[in-house]
Coordinates of C-alpha atoms and ligand atoms in Angstrom, one line a residue:
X1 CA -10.3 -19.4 -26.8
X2 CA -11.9 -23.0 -26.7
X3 CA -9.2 -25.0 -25.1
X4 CA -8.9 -28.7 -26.1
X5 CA -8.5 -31.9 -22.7
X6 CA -4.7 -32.6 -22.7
X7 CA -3.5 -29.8 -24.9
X8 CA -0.7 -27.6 -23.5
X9 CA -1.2 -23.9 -23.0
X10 CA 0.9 -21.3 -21.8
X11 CA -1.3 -19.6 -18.7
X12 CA -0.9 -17.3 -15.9
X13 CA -0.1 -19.2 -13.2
X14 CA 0.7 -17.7 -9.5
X15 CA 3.9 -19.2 -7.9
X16 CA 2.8 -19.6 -4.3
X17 CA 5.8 -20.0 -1.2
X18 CA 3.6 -22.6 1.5
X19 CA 4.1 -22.3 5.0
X20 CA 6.2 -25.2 5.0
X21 CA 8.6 -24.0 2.4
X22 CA 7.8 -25.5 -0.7
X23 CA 6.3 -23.8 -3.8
X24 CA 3.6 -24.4 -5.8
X25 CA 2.4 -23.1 -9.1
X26 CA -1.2 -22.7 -9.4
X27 CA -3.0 -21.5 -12.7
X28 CA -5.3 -18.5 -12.4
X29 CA -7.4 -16.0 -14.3
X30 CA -4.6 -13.0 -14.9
X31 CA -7.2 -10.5 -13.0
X32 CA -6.1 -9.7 -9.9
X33 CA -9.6 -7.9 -8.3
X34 CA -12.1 -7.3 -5.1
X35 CA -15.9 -8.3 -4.9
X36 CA -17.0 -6.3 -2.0
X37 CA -20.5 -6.7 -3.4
X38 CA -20.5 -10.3 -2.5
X39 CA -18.7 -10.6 0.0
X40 CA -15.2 -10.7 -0.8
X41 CA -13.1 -7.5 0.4
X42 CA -9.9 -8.8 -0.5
X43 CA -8.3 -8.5 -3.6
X44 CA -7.5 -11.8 -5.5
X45 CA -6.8 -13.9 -8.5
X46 CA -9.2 -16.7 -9.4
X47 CA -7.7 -20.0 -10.1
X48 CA -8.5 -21.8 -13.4
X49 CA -9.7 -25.0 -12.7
X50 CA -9.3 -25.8 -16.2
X51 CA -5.4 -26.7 -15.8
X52 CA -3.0 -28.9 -14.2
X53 CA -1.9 -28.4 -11.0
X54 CA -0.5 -30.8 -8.4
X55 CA -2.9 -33.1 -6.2
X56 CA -2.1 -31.6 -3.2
X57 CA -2.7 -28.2 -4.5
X58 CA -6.0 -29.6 -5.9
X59 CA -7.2 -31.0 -2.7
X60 CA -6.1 -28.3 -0.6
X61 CA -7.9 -25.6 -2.6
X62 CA -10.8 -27.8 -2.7
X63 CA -10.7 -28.0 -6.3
X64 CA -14.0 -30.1 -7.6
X65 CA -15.1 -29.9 -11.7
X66 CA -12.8 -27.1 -12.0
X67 CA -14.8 -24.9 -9.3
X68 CA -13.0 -23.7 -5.9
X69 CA -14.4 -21.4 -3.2
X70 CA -11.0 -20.8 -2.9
X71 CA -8.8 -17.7 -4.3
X72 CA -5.3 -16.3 -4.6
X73 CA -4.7 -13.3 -2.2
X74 CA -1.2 -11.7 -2.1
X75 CA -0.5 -13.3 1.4
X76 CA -2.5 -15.2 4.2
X77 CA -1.8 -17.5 7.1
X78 CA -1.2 -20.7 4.6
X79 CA 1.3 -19.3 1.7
X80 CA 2.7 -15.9 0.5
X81 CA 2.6 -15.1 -3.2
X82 CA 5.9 -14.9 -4.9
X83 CA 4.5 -13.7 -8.7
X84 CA 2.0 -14.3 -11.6
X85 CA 4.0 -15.5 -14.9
X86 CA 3.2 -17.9 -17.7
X87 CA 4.1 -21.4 -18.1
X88 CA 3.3 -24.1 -20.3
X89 CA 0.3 -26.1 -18.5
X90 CA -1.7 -29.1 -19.6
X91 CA -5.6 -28.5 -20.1
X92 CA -7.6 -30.9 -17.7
X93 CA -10.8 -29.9 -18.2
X94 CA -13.2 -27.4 -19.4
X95 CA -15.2 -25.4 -16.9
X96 CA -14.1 -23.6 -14.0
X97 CA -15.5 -20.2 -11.8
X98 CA -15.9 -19.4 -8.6
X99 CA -18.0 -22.1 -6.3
X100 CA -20.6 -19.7 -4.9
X101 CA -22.1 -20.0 -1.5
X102 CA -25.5 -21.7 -1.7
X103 CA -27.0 -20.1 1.3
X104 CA -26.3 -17.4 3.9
X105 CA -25.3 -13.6 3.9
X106 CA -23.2 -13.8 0.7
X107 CA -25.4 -16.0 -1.0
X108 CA -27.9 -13.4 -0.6
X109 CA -25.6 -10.7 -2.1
X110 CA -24.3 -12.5 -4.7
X111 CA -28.2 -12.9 -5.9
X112 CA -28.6 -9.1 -5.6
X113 CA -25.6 -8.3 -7.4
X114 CA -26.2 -10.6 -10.2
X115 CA -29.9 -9.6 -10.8
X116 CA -28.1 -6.2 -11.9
X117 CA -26.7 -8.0 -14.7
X118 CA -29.8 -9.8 -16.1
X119 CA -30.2 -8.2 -19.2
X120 CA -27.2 -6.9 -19.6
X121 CA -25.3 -7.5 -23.1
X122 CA -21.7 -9.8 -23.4
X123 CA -20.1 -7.4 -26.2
X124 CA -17.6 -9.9 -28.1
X125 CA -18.7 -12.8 -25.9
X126 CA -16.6 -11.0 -22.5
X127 CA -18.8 -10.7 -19.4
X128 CA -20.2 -7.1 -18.8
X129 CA -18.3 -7.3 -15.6
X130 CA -14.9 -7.1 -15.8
X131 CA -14.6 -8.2 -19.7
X132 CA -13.5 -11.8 -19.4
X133 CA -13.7 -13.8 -22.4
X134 CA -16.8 -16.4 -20.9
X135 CA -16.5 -19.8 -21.9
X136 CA -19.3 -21.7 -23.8
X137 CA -21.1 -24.4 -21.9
X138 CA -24.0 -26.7 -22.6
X139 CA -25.5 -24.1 -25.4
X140 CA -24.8 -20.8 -23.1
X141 CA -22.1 -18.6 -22.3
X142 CA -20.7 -18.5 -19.1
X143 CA -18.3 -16.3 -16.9
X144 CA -15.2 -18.8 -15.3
X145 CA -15.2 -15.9 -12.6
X146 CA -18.5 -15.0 -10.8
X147 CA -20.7 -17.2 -13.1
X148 CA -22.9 -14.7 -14.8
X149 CA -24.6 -16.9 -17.7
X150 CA -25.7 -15.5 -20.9
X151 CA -27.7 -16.7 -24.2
X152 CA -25.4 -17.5 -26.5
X153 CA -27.5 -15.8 -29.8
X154 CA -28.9 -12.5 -28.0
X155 CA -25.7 -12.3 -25.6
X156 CA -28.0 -11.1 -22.7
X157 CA -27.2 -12.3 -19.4
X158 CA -30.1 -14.4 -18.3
X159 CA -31.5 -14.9 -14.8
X160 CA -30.5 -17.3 -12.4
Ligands
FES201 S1 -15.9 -11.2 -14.4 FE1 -17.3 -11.3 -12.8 S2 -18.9 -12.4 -13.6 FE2 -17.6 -12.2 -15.3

């Protein structure tokens, strides 16, 4: 679905408690998941940077272009995570996914894990990983979770 700038959608959004009591509502991709392969054990929800959320939240989860490092995990030291539900949200922007680590151990494999895509084929434009609907950007197709890019005619993932 091709959202439109400062349209309102309803989207999953997790309702976080913060360590200081208050709660925030953060929108996320309804997939709750581990990427051992890259270096994330944990299971998590991805936040969609494409939506709203409040200037704290987007500061504190490092929030830039729609891309964060950062994830949703059931609990840590900062917030605990009351529920995912839906909520009307305004559209901010248009790209999001996960900001991937340039350099380093994970870096590394992240690379190896995504060069066991390359080729493969986004049946009904959803990434051969875990089926999300990717999100067309500047002529290609692209994951908002782990990035994997694709042509937008063949529907092959394409190297990095
Ligand atoms: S769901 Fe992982 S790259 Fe698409």
């Amino acid at each position: 679905m091709d959202f439109i700038i400062g349209k309102v959608y309803e989207v999953a959004c997790a309702e976080l408690r913060w360590d200081d009591g208050r709660i925030y509502v953060i929108p996320v991709i309804d997939h709750y998941h581990a990427d051992p392969q890259f270096g994330f054990p944990d299971e998590h929800y991805h936040i969609d940077g494409r939506f709203e959320m409040e200037p704290r939240m987007h500061h504190q989860l490092r929030v830039a272009d729609g891309r964060t490092s950062a994830v949703i995990v059931k609990e840590c030291g900062l917030y605990e995570l009351i529920r995912i539900f839906k909520r009307p949200v305004k559209c901010t922007g248009t790209s999001t996914g996960l900001q991937l680590p340039e350099s380093g151990e994970n870096a590394a494999l992240y690379q190896h894990w995504y060069e066991s895509y390359v080729g493969k084929i986004c049946k009904g434009r959803r990434c051969p990983h875990f089926g999300v609907e990717m999100l067309e950007t500047e002529g290609k197709l692209v994951c908002p979770m782990h990035h994997l890019v694709a042509d937008r005619h063949s529907l092959r993932v394409l190297p990095l």
